[in-house]
Amino acid sequence: MGELPDAADYGDKGSNTIGNVARMLGGLNMPNLQKMGLGNIIDIEGVPPAANPMMSYGKMAQGSAGKDSTVGHWEHFGIITKQPFPTYPNGFPPEIISEFEKRTGRKA
């Protein structure tokens, strides 16, 4: 919910999936989540803060460096990474593909 402090490092400045979806739709109607305190965590159009939320609520931030799925899953098990894993938004480099093909005996 909302961007993390390092969002700009990963090209994600302004990220806020639920907030942006709510704006695009002209607001969300989520009465049960509203009563639980969802609107108390972050501004969401159509989901006002609850005066007396029926549950405890909170917002967490990833402790590891990086933004890939593997890092997030590792954190579930208490593994915090200090160096982000490399990502390949334009595909794997040829040297990785050729090594993969060599080791698997298959074309990629």
Tab-separated table of C-alpha atoms in Angstrom:
chain	number	residue	atom	x	y	z
A	1	MET	CA	0.000	0.000	0.000
A	2	GLY	CA	1.755	3.041	-1.225
A	3	GLU	CA	5.358	3.274	-2.208
A	4	LEU	CA	8.215	2.127	-0.026
A	5	PRO	CA	11.021	4.543	0.890
A	6	ASP	CA	13.299	3.001	-1.778
A	7	ALA	CA	10.664	3.014	-4.551
A	8	ALA	CA	12.586	5.502	-6.689
A	9	ASP	CA	15.628	3.197	-6.644
A	10	TYR	CA	13.594	0.648	-8.614
A	11	GLY	CA	11.641	2.976	-10.901
A	12	ASP	CA	8.496	2.691	-8.766
A	13	LYS	CA	8.062	6.263	-7.506
A	14	GLY	CA	4.367	6.922	-6.940
A	15	SER	CA	3.433	3.244	-6.785
A	16	ASN	CA	0.221	2.593	-4.872
A	17	THR	CA	-1.801	-0.161	-6.499
A	18	ILE	CA	-4.971	0.011	-4.413
A	19	GLY	CA	-4.962	3.815	-4.299
A	20	ASN	CA	-4.435	4.121	-8.046
A	21	VAL	CA	-7.127	1.525	-8.829
A	22	ALA	CA	-9.553	3.348	-6.523
A	23	ARG	CA	-8.862	6.644	-8.320
A	24	MET	CA	-9.317	5.050	-11.755
A	25	LEU	CA	-12.667	3.568	-10.709
A	26	GLY	CA	-13.905	6.695	-8.959
A	27	GLY	CA	-13.660	5.025	-5.555
A	28	LEU	CA	-14.040	1.571	-4.063
A	29	ASN	CA	-16.927	0.159	-2.026
A	30	MET	CA	-15.342	-2.079	0.594
A	31	PRO	CA	-17.515	-1.735	3.711
A	32	ASN	CA	-16.151	-4.743	5.590
A	33	LEU	CA	-12.497	-3.831	5.003
A	34	GLN	CA	-13.345	-0.219	5.859
A	35	LYS	CA	-14.783	-1.335	9.225
A	36	MET	CA	-11.600	-3.338	9.858
A	37	GLY	CA	-9.444	-0.222	9.389
A	38	LEU	CA	-8.198	-0.386	5.794
A	39	GLY	CA	-8.874	3.323	5.301
A	40	ASN	CA	-6.831	4.120	8.407
A	41	ILE	CA	-3.648	2.795	6.790
A	42	ILE	CA	-3.600	4.842	3.590
A	43	ASP	CA	-5.943	7.202	1.728
A	44	ILE	CA	-8.185	5.107	-0.522
A	45	GLU	CA	-10.946	6.856	-2.408
A	46	GLY	CA	-14.283	5.455	-1.213
A	47	VAL	CA	-12.789	3.780	1.882
A	48	PRO	CA	-12.796	6.344	4.699
A	49	PRO	CA	-10.928	5.772	7.957
A	50	ALA	CA	-12.907	3.931	10.630
A	51	ALA	CA	-13.464	5.891	13.850
A	52	ASN	CA	-13.367	2.663	15.870
A	53	PRO	CA	-11.875	-0.120	13.718
A	54	MET	CA	-13.138	-3.571	14.640
A	55	MET	CA	-9.632	-5.039	14.237
A	56	SER	CA	-6.011	-4.119	14.657
A	57	TYR	CA	-4.372	-2.940	11.455
A	58	GLY	CA	-0.904	-2.079	10.271
A	59	LYS	CA	1.407	-1.546	7.351
A	60	MET	CA	4.689	-3.373	6.814
A	61	ALA	CA	7.681	-2.652	4.630
A	62	GLN	CA	10.075	-5.133	3.107
A	63	GLY	CA	13.357	-5.240	4.994
A	64	SER	CA	15.453	-6.716	2.187
A	65	ALA	CA	17.138	-4.941	-0.664
A	66	GLY	CA	15.440	-5.565	-3.999
A	67	LYS	CA	11.903	-5.899	-5.230
A	68	ASP	CA	11.681	-9.321	-6.844
A	69	SER	CA	9.332	-12.088	-5.732
A	70	THR	CA	12.111	-14.357	-4.460
A	71	VAL	CA	13.304	-11.751	-1.959
A	72	GLY	CA	9.750	-11.290	-0.714
A	73	HIS	CA	9.217	-15.010	-0.268
A	74	TRP	CA	12.537	-15.430	1.534
A	75	GLU	CA	11.471	-12.742	4.008
A	76	HIS	CA	8.476	-14.890	4.972
A	77	PHE	CA	11.033	-17.282	6.430
A	78	GLY	CA	13.205	-14.649	8.094
A	79	ILE	CA	15.920	-14.326	5.456
A	80	ILE	CA	16.815	-10.671	4.936
A	81	THR	CA	19.016	-9.914	1.925
A	82	LYS	CA	21.354	-6.929	1.862
A	83	GLN	CA	22.195	-7.117	-1.862
A	84	PRO	CA	19.350	-7.148	-4.391
A	85	PHE	CA	19.272	-10.065	-6.805
A	86	PRO	CA	19.905	-9.155	-10.441
A	87	THR	CA	16.795	-8.753	-12.550
A	88	TYR	CA	16.569	-9.009	-16.311
A	89	PRO	CA	13.707	-6.818	-17.588
A	90	ASN	CA	14.977	-7.190	-21.174
A	91	GLY	CA	15.651	-10.933	-20.987
A	92	PHE	CA	18.670	-12.931	-19.879
A	93	PRO	CA	22.069	-12.069	-21.383
A	94	PRO	CA	23.349	-14.459	-24.081
A	95	GLU	CA	26.089	-15.876	-21.809
A	96	ILE	CA	23.469	-17.005	-19.265
A	97	ILE	CA	21.277	-18.534	-21.980
A	98	SER	CA	24.185	-20.421	-23.560
A	99	GLU	CA	25.336	-21.774	-20.173
A	100	PHE	CA	21.766	-22.833	-19.379
A	101	GLU	CA	21.449	-24.603	-22.733
A	102	LYS	CA	24.807	-26.321	-22.218
A	103	ARG	CA	23.896	-27.595	-18.754
A	104	THR	CA	20.363	-28.702	-19.636
A	105	GLY	CA	21.083	-30.013	-23.123
A	106	ARG	CA	18.071	-28.061	-24.394
A	107	LYS	CA	17.579	-24.927	-26.463
A	108	ALA	CA	16.013	-21.973	-24.709
